[in-house]
Short mmCIF file of C-alpha atoms and ligand atoms in Angstrom, two decimals:
data_model
loop_
_atom_site.label_atom_id
_atom_site.label_comp_id
_atom_site.label_asym_id
_atom_site.label_seq_id
_atom_site.Cartn_x
_atom_site.Cartn_y
_atom_site.Cartn_z
CA MET A 1332 -40.65 -3.29 22.17
CA ARG A 1333 -40.09 -1.99 18.87
CA PHE A 1334 -37.30 0.42 17.95
CA PRO A 1335 -37.50 2.82 14.41
CA GLN A 1336 -36.14 1.02 11.93
CA SER A 1337 -33.00 3.65 11.37
CA PHE A 1338 -32.19 3.08 15.06
CA GLY A 1339 -31.72 -0.65 14.40
CA LEU A 1340 -29.76 0.19 11.24
CA ALA A 1341 -27.54 2.28 13.06
CA ILE A 1342 -26.58 -0.83 15.81
CA ALA A 1343 -26.35 -3.13 12.81
CA CYS A 1344 -23.46 -0.68 11.45
CA LEU A 1345 -21.99 -0.23 14.95
CA SER A 1346 -21.03 -3.96 15.31
CA SER A 1347 -20.05 -4.56 11.83
CA ALA A 1348 -17.56 -1.72 12.65
CA THR A 1349 -16.29 -2.76 15.89
CA LEU A 1350 -16.22 -6.77 14.64
CA LEU A 1351 -14.49 -8.61 11.97
CA HIS A 1352 -16.30 -10.74 9.71
CA ALA A 1353 -14.68 -13.86 11.63
CA GLN A 1354 -16.27 -12.99 15.04
CA GLU A 1355 -19.67 -12.47 13.89
CA ALA A 1356 -22.71 -14.56 14.74
CA GLY A 1357 -24.58 -16.36 11.99
CA ASP A 1358 -21.06 -16.84 9.85
CA HIS A 1359 -21.52 -20.00 8.15
CA VAL A 1360 -18.95 -22.22 6.05
CA ILE A 1361 -19.40 -24.76 3.08
CA PHE A 1362 -16.29 -26.77 2.74
CA ILE A 1363 -15.99 -28.66 -0.21
CA SER A 1364 -14.00 -31.18 -1.71
CA ALA A 1365 -13.95 -32.63 -4.91
CA ASP A 1366 -12.43 -35.91 -5.09
CA GLY A 1367 -9.71 -36.73 -7.71
CA MET A 1368 -9.58 -32.90 -8.95
CA ARG A 1369 -6.89 -32.43 -10.55
CA PRO A 1370 -5.80 -28.40 -10.41
CA ASP A 1371 -5.22 -27.85 -14.23
CA SER A 1372 -8.19 -29.40 -15.30
CA VAL A 1373 -9.75 -26.17 -14.32
CA ASP A 1374 -7.10 -24.32 -17.04
CA VAL A 1375 -8.03 -26.69 -19.57
CA LEU A 1376 -11.95 -26.50 -19.31
CA GLY A 1377 -11.42 -22.44 -19.61
CA PRO A 1378 -13.62 -20.12 -17.91
CA GLU A 1379 -16.57 -21.29 -20.64
CA LYS A 1380 -16.89 -24.61 -19.72
CA ALA A 1381 -15.85 -24.18 -15.54
CA PRO A 1382 -17.04 -20.30 -14.91
CA THR A 1383 -17.56 -21.11 -11.41
CA PHE A 1384 -14.31 -22.25 -11.14
CA HIS A 1385 -12.80 -19.23 -12.67
CA ARG A 1386 -15.46 -17.21 -10.61
CA LEU A 1387 -14.16 -18.56 -7.44
CA ARG A 1388 -10.61 -17.54 -8.54
CA GLU A 1389 -11.24 -14.31 -9.52
CA GLU A 1390 -13.68 -13.16 -6.83
CA GLY A 1391 -11.28 -15.61 -4.03
CA ALA A 1392 -7.82 -16.26 -3.14
CA TRP A 1393 -6.17 -19.80 -4.38
CA THR A 1394 -3.63 -21.60 -5.58
CA SER A 1395 -3.40 -24.73 -8.07
CA ASN A 1396 -0.20 -25.57 -6.11
CA ALA A 1397 -1.72 -27.31 -2.96
CA ARG A 1398 -0.31 -30.37 -1.64
CA THR A 1399 -1.88 -33.46 -0.09
CA ASP A 1400 -0.87 -35.88 2.38
CA VAL A 1401 2.79 -36.60 1.91
CA VAL A 1402 2.66 -40.30 2.16
CA TYR A 1403 -1.06 -41.19 1.03
CA THR A 1404 -2.20 -39.66 -1.76
CA VAL A 1405 -6.21 -41.79 -1.80
CA THR A 1406 -9.52 -40.87 -0.22
CA LEU A 1407 -10.39 -41.64 3.36
CA PRO A 1408 -6.60 -40.71 4.56
CA ASN A 1409 -6.80 -37.38 3.28
CA HIS A 1410 -10.11 -36.80 4.02
CA THR A 1411 -9.12 -37.54 7.59
CA ALA A 1412 -6.63 -35.46 6.98
CA MET A 1413 -8.89 -32.44 6.29
CA VAL A 1414 -11.50 -32.68 9.04
CA THR A 1415 -8.60 -33.68 11.64
CA SER A 1416 -5.96 -30.97 10.68
CA ARG A 1417 -3.21 -33.71 10.93
CA GLY A 1418 -0.72 -35.98 8.76
CA VAL A 1419 -1.98 -39.45 8.23
CA THR A 1420 0.89 -41.53 9.63
CA GLY A 1421 3.30 -41.36 13.14
CA PRO A 1422 1.96 -40.74 16.51
CA GLU A 1423 0.98 -37.15 15.81
CA GLY A 1424 -1.02 -38.42 12.64
CA HIS A 1425 -4.46 -39.41 12.55
CA ASN A 1426 -3.50 -42.99 11.44
CA TRP A 1427 -6.53 -44.16 9.34
CA ILE A 1428 -4.42 -45.47 6.29
CA LYS A 1429 -8.08 -47.95 4.97
CA ASN A 1430 -9.46 -46.32 2.05
CA SER A 1431 -13.03 -48.89 2.04
CA ASP A 1432 -15.78 -48.64 4.12
CA PRO A 1433 -15.27 -49.12 7.69
CA MET A 1434 -15.24 -52.55 9.31
CA LEU A 1435 -18.32 -53.29 11.61
CA GLY A 1436 -16.99 -51.55 15.58
CA GLN A 1437 -14.38 -49.23 14.01
CA ASN A 1438 -14.01 -45.49 14.32
CA LEU A 1439 -11.18 -42.89 14.01
CA HIS A 1440 -10.36 -42.78 17.86
CA LYS A 1441 -10.17 -46.96 18.25
CA ASN A 1442 -7.83 -47.11 15.22
CA HIS A 1443 -6.10 -44.05 16.67
CA LYS A 1444 -5.95 -45.74 20.08
CA GLY A 1445 -6.97 -42.19 21.56
CA TYR A 1446 -9.77 -39.38 21.15
CA LEU A 1447 -9.18 -37.81 17.55
CA SER A 1448 -11.15 -34.36 17.56
CA SER A 1449 -11.95 -32.78 14.05
CA VAL A 1450 -13.61 -29.52 12.93
CA PHE A 1451 -17.03 -31.05 13.32
CA ALA A 1452 -16.16 -31.75 17.22
CA VAL A 1453 -14.54 -28.35 17.59
CA ALA A 1454 -17.60 -26.15 15.55
CA HIS A 1455 -20.58 -29.01 17.53
CA ASP A 1456 -18.96 -28.16 20.87
CA ASN A 1457 -19.08 -24.43 20.28
CA GLY A 1458 -22.24 -24.47 19.51
CA LEU A 1459 -22.66 -24.47 15.82
CA SER A 1460 -24.22 -26.69 13.72
CA THR A 1461 -22.70 -29.52 11.16
CA ALA A 1462 -23.37 -30.93 8.43
CA LEU A 1463 -21.58 -33.79 5.79
CA TYR A 1464 -23.05 -34.65 2.72
CA ALA A 1465 -20.89 -37.19 1.16
CA SER A 1466 -21.21 -39.16 -2.07
CA LYS A 1467 -19.27 -42.20 -1.57
CA SER A 1468 -20.59 -44.81 1.78
CA LYS A 1469 -16.93 -44.82 3.37
CA PHE A 1470 -18.17 -41.40 4.43
CA LYS A 1471 -19.96 -42.99 7.22
CA LEU A 1472 -16.66 -43.14 8.55
CA TYR A 1473 -17.24 -39.98 10.27
CA ASP A 1474 -20.91 -40.20 10.98
CA ILE A 1475 -19.97 -43.39 13.21
CA SER A 1476 -16.94 -41.52 14.77
CA TYR A 1477 -18.50 -38.42 15.87
CA ASP A 1478 -22.09 -40.29 16.98
CA ASP A 1479 -23.75 -40.31 20.64
CA ARG A 1480 -21.69 -42.96 21.94
CA THR A 1481 -18.50 -42.36 19.96
CA GLY A 1482 -17.98 -38.42 20.13
CA GLU A 1483 -16.17 -37.64 23.13
CA PRO A 1484 -18.93 -35.46 25.83
CA ASP A 1485 -19.07 -31.54 25.07
CA THR A 1486 -17.05 -29.77 28.05
CA THR A 1487 -16.79 -26.74 26.32
CA GLY A 1488 -19.21 -23.89 27.32
CA GLU A 1489 -22.77 -24.95 26.70
CA ASP A 1490 -23.37 -28.91 26.60
CA ASN A 1491 -24.39 -29.35 23.05
CA GLY A 1492 -24.07 -33.40 23.21
CA ARG A 1493 -21.75 -35.99 21.80
CA ASP A 1494 -23.24 -36.39 18.52
CA LYS A 1495 -21.04 -33.95 16.66
CA LEU A 1496 -22.29 -34.88 13.38
CA ASP A 1497 -26.00 -32.94 13.04
CA ARG A 1498 -26.81 -34.42 9.55
CA TYR A 1499 -25.59 -36.80 7.72
CA VAL A 1500 -26.71 -37.58 4.20
CA MET A 1501 -25.16 -40.40 1.22
CA GLU A 1502 -26.41 -39.97 -1.75
CA SER A 1503 -24.07 -41.36 -4.45
CA GLU A 1504 -25.81 -39.31 -7.26
CA THR A 1505 -24.41 -36.08 -6.91
CA ASP A 1506 -27.31 -33.97 -8.64
CA ALA A 1507 -29.07 -35.43 -5.97
CA LEU A 1508 -26.95 -34.65 -3.30
CA VAL A 1509 -26.66 -31.28 -4.58
CA ASP A 1510 -30.78 -31.29 -4.91
CA GLN A 1511 -30.73 -32.14 -0.87
CA LEU A 1512 -27.95 -29.47 0.05
CA VAL A 1513 -29.48 -26.72 -1.84
CA ALA A 1514 -33.08 -27.47 -0.12
CA ASP A 1515 -31.04 -27.66 2.85
CA LEU A 1516 -29.30 -23.91 2.32
CA THR A 1517 -32.59 -22.71 1.63
CA SER A 1518 -34.85 -23.78 4.49
CA ASP A 1519 -32.36 -24.69 7.38
CA PRO A 1520 -29.07 -24.31 6.93
CA THR A 1521 -25.86 -25.48 9.08
CA ASP A 1522 -23.43 -23.30 10.42
CA PHE A 1523 -20.76 -25.86 8.91
CA THR A 1524 -21.38 -27.85 5.86
CA MET A 1525 -19.17 -30.38 4.43
CA LEU A 1526 -19.84 -31.23 0.45
CA HIS A 1527 -17.99 -34.45 -1.31
CA LEU A 1528 -18.44 -34.91 -4.75
CA ARG A 1529 -17.00 -38.23 -6.17
CA ASP A 1530 -17.34 -37.09 -10.08
CA PRO A 1531 -13.51 -36.70 -10.92
CA ASP A 1532 -12.27 -39.34 -9.42
CA SER A 1533 -15.20 -41.83 -10.89
CA ALA A 1534 -14.50 -40.59 -14.49
CA GLY A 1535 -10.90 -40.86 -13.74
CA HIS A 1536 -10.96 -44.65 -12.85
CA ALA A 1537 -12.76 -45.61 -15.69
CA GLU A 1538 -11.06 -43.72 -18.36
CA GLY A 1539 -8.37 -41.84 -16.93
CA TRP A 1540 -6.96 -38.25 -15.60
CA ASP A 1541 -7.45 -37.72 -19.27
CA LEU A 1542 -7.28 -33.83 -19.64
CA THR A 1543 -7.43 -34.20 -23.50
CA PRO A 1544 -10.44 -32.01 -24.44
CA GLY A 1545 -14.07 -33.70 -24.25
CA SER A 1546 -12.84 -36.38 -22.16
CA PRO A 1547 -14.89 -38.17 -19.30
CA TYR A 1548 -12.48 -36.49 -16.67
CA LEU A 1549 -12.77 -33.18 -17.99
CA GLN A 1550 -16.83 -33.73 -18.25
CA ALA A 1551 -17.30 -34.73 -15.03
CA VAL A 1552 -14.96 -31.41 -13.54
CA ALA A 1553 -17.51 -29.41 -15.67
CA LYS A 1554 -20.09 -31.25 -13.88
CA VAL A 1555 -18.54 -30.39 -10.35
CA ASP A 1556 -18.24 -26.77 -11.78
CA LYS A 1557 -22.17 -26.59 -12.25
CA LEU A 1558 -22.67 -28.28 -8.89
CA VAL A 1559 -21.04 -25.84 -7.25
CA GLY A 1560 -22.00 -23.41 -8.99
CA ARG A 1561 -25.96 -24.54 -7.67
CA VAL A 1562 -24.55 -24.11 -4.52
CA LEU A 1563 -23.17 -20.60 -4.91
CA ALA A 1564 -26.48 -19.73 -6.43
CA ALA A 1565 -28.35 -21.00 -2.83
CA VAL A 1566 -25.96 -19.11 -0.98
CA GLU A 1567 -26.39 -15.75 -2.84
CA GLU A 1568 -30.49 -16.51 -2.76
CA ASN A 1569 -30.64 -16.66 1.13
CA PRO A 1570 -30.00 -13.27 2.53
CA ALA A 1571 -29.26 -15.23 6.19
CA LEU A 1572 -26.40 -16.82 4.10
CA LYS A 1573 -25.57 -13.94 1.61
CA ASP A 1574 -22.33 -12.14 2.21
CA HIS A 1575 -21.97 -14.34 5.73
CA THR A 1576 -20.72 -17.59 3.96
CA TRP A 1577 -17.60 -18.97 3.02
CA ILE A 1578 -16.40 -21.30 0.32
CA VAL A 1579 -13.13 -23.49 0.74
CA LEU A 1580 -12.91 -25.97 -2.02
CA THR A 1581 -10.24 -28.63 -2.24
CA ALA A 1582 -9.56 -31.90 -3.50
CA ASP A 1583 -8.18 -35.55 -1.60
CA HIS A 1584 -5.91 -36.26 -4.55
CA GLY A 1585 -5.42 -35.75 -8.34
CA GLY A 1586 -4.76 -38.87 -10.75
CA LEU A 1587 -2.82 -40.35 -13.72
CA THR A 1588 -3.86 -41.14 -16.90
CA ALA A 1589 -1.83 -44.17 -17.48
CA THR A 1590 -2.59 -46.38 -14.57
CA LYS A 1591 -6.07 -44.64 -14.17
CA GLY A 1592 -5.22 -44.18 -10.36
CA HIS A 1593 -3.81 -41.53 -7.82
CA GLY A 1594 -1.95 -44.35 -5.09
CA GLU A 1595 1.53 -43.68 -5.90
CA ALA A 1596 2.13 -40.93 -3.08
CA LYS A 1597 5.62 -39.98 -5.25
CA GLU A 1598 3.55 -39.00 -8.44
CA SER A 1599 3.52 -35.02 -8.88
CA ASP A 1600 0.03 -35.35 -10.85
CA ASN A 1601 -1.66 -37.55 -7.46
CA TYR A 1602 -0.20 -35.01 -4.67
CA ILE A 1603 -0.98 -31.37 -6.34
CA ILE A 1604 -4.42 -30.44 -5.63
CA PRO A 1605 -6.30 -26.87 -5.59
CA PHE A 1606 -7.52 -25.00 -2.75
CA TYR A 1607 -9.79 -22.21 -3.28
CA VAL A 1608 -10.83 -20.13 -0.57
CA TRP A 1609 -14.10 -17.65 -1.53
CA GLY A 1610 -16.04 -15.13 0.72
CA PRO A 1611 -16.70 -12.08 2.97
CA GLY A 1612 -13.20 -10.46 3.49
CA VAL A 1613 -10.83 -12.36 1.38
CA PRO A 1614 -9.28 -10.50 -1.06
CA ALA A 1615 -10.39 -11.19 -5.28
CA GLY A 1616 -7.91 -13.18 -6.99
CA LYS A 1617 -5.18 -13.44 -4.67
CA ASP A 1618 -2.32 -16.19 -4.61
CA LEU A 1619 -2.71 -18.33 -1.17
CA TYR A 1620 1.03 -18.11 -0.54
CA ALA A 1621 1.13 -14.55 -1.29
CA LEU A 1622 -1.25 -13.93 1.61
CA SER A 1623 0.51 -16.82 3.73
CA SER A 1624 4.09 -15.74 2.39
CA GLY A 1625 5.34 -15.86 6.40
CA SER A 1626 3.98 -19.14 6.99
CA ARG A 1627 3.74 -20.60 3.59
CA LEU A 1628 6.18 -21.58 1.09
CA ASP A 1629 5.02 -22.74 -2.38
CA PRO A 1630 7.15 -25.64 -2.89
CA GLY A 1631 7.50 -26.23 -6.72
CA THR A 1632 6.85 -29.39 -8.03
CA THR A 1633 8.26 -31.08 -4.49
CA ASN A 1634 6.15 -32.39 -2.02
CA PRO A 1635 8.04 -31.51 1.40
CA PRO A 1636 8.15 -33.52 4.57
CA TYR A 1637 5.88 -32.26 7.16
CA GLU A 1638 9.02 -31.21 9.54
CA SER A 1639 9.09 -27.75 6.76
CA PRO A 1640 9.75 -24.63 8.62
CA LYS A 1641 7.63 -23.34 5.52
CA PRO A 1642 4.85 -25.90 4.36
CA PRO A 1643 2.56 -25.99 1.38
CA VAL A 1644 -0.58 -24.99 1.95
CA ARG A 1645 -2.54 -28.31 2.45
CA ASN A 1646 -5.77 -30.48 2.10
CA GLY A 1647 -5.14 -30.91 5.89
CA ASP A 1648 -5.29 -26.71 6.50
CA ALA A 1649 -9.06 -26.97 5.75
CA GLY A 1650 -9.87 -28.08 9.21
CA ASN A 1651 -8.12 -25.43 11.20
CA LEU A 1652 -8.71 -22.77 8.40
CA ILE A 1653 -12.62 -23.27 8.70
CA LEU A 1654 -12.63 -23.30 12.29
CA ASN A 1655 -10.42 -19.76 12.23
CA LEU A 1656 -13.09 -18.10 9.44
CA LEU A 1657 -15.41 -19.23 12.43
CA GLY A 1658 -14.33 -17.22 15.12
CA LEU A 1659 -13.19 -20.76 16.56
CA PRO A 1660 -9.90 -22.14 17.91
CA ALA A 1661 -7.27 -25.29 16.22
CA ILE A 1662 -8.47 -28.62 16.92
CA PRO A 1663 -6.93 -29.60 20.09
CA GLY A 1664 -4.01 -32.23 18.51
CA SER A 1665 -3.70 -30.86 15.37
CA THR A 1666 -0.55 -30.44 13.66
CA ILE A 1667 -1.51 -28.50 10.24
CA ASN A 1668 -2.56 -25.24 10.65
CA ALA A 1669 -2.18 -25.85 14.20
CA LYS A 1670 -1.43 -21.67 14.89
CA GLN A 1671 -4.05 -20.91 12.11
CA ASP A 1672 -2.10 -19.02 10.10
CA LEU A 1673 -2.85 -19.84 6.80
CA LEU A 1674 -4.24 -16.09 5.96
CA VAL A 1675 -7.10 -15.77 3.65
CA VAL A 1676 -8.67 -12.64 4.72
CA GLU A 1677 -6.36 -9.19 4.57
CA LYS A 1678 -7.70 -7.95 7.79
CA ARG A 1679 -7.76 -9.73 11.52
CA ASP A 1680 -7.40 -9.06 14.93
CA VAL A 1681 -5.33 -12.08 15.41
CA PRO A 1682 -1.96 -11.34 15.87
CA ILE A 1683 0.13 -13.32 13.02
CA PRO A 1684 2.83 -15.49 14.94
CA PRO A 1685 6.34 -14.85 14.40
CA ASP A 1686 8.26 -16.39 11.26
CA PRO A 1687 9.98 -19.41 12.90
CA ALA A 1688 12.79 -19.34 9.66
CA ALA A 1689 13.28 -15.22 10.38
CA ALA A 1690 14.06 -15.92 13.90
CA ARG A 1691 17.06 -18.02 13.10
ZN1 LIG B 3100 -10.20 -42.96 -6.34
#
């Protein structure tokens, strides 16, 4: 049965008026981690050499003063914080402190001595498709932790199976990795997609996190800007994705010029990272701390402990933010953004939790 076109349009308008974007079917999130990206590199590069990052800032909500984990400023512990929305250490932490390829038979749950849910698990259990495009081999940690043996049975609604990661692509050449992602975004996009780009970290270890114009490090950040630009173009060229896709971008750590490293968690240049959110309903050019002033506090130059009543924006916010954008609940057992109170859209139908500080 076919309706006249105007009837279909009326239905479409009605549904978009009664539903917030976050609850609409067909929404997508692309989560990008730029490994070792210092937020100040974007300022030094300027809009000409980093047009995409500047576009994300102009059209989205962002901060150049987000934080890593408190104790660790290295890659796998922080990426595990992003996907589980937990800190690294302590009984509620995810406890993955290694930063190399996982040993045979190891996985997140075995190491934690208990199942660790994640953004992949919650999205998949709720019927969404998931993908991870990684540029370092150690990211197989997530593939082996959420496969058809290690993933928990799906008890949410329809059974979508134990393998929570539908697509895992590892390619250390990030141009080729993004070629693959762009092809998939064009023909068969997943609902939740994570992309890891290693270039700033690789350049930083080779020549230092050097902000001198023309440095290998800045060139690597500019390359990531181009790659993210290709992802944005692919989103805008696919009618199924355009206006239905959020981009969330952050980093696992910054880095130092002097040591060509980033392991010292007390160094502000290691723990200060960017956090950008772009997409439908996200106000243009807004400071994330201003949008979430009831629940987040700009930490100045410190990296406050997890117990702080008003925490900073952290890379660990990402997992639960992504689920919130997709209209899904927080990750079971998570501790960062567990109330999903990092606000990136100005209008939402979920009541904002009361400010614990104001009650005292
Ligand atoms: Zn590194």
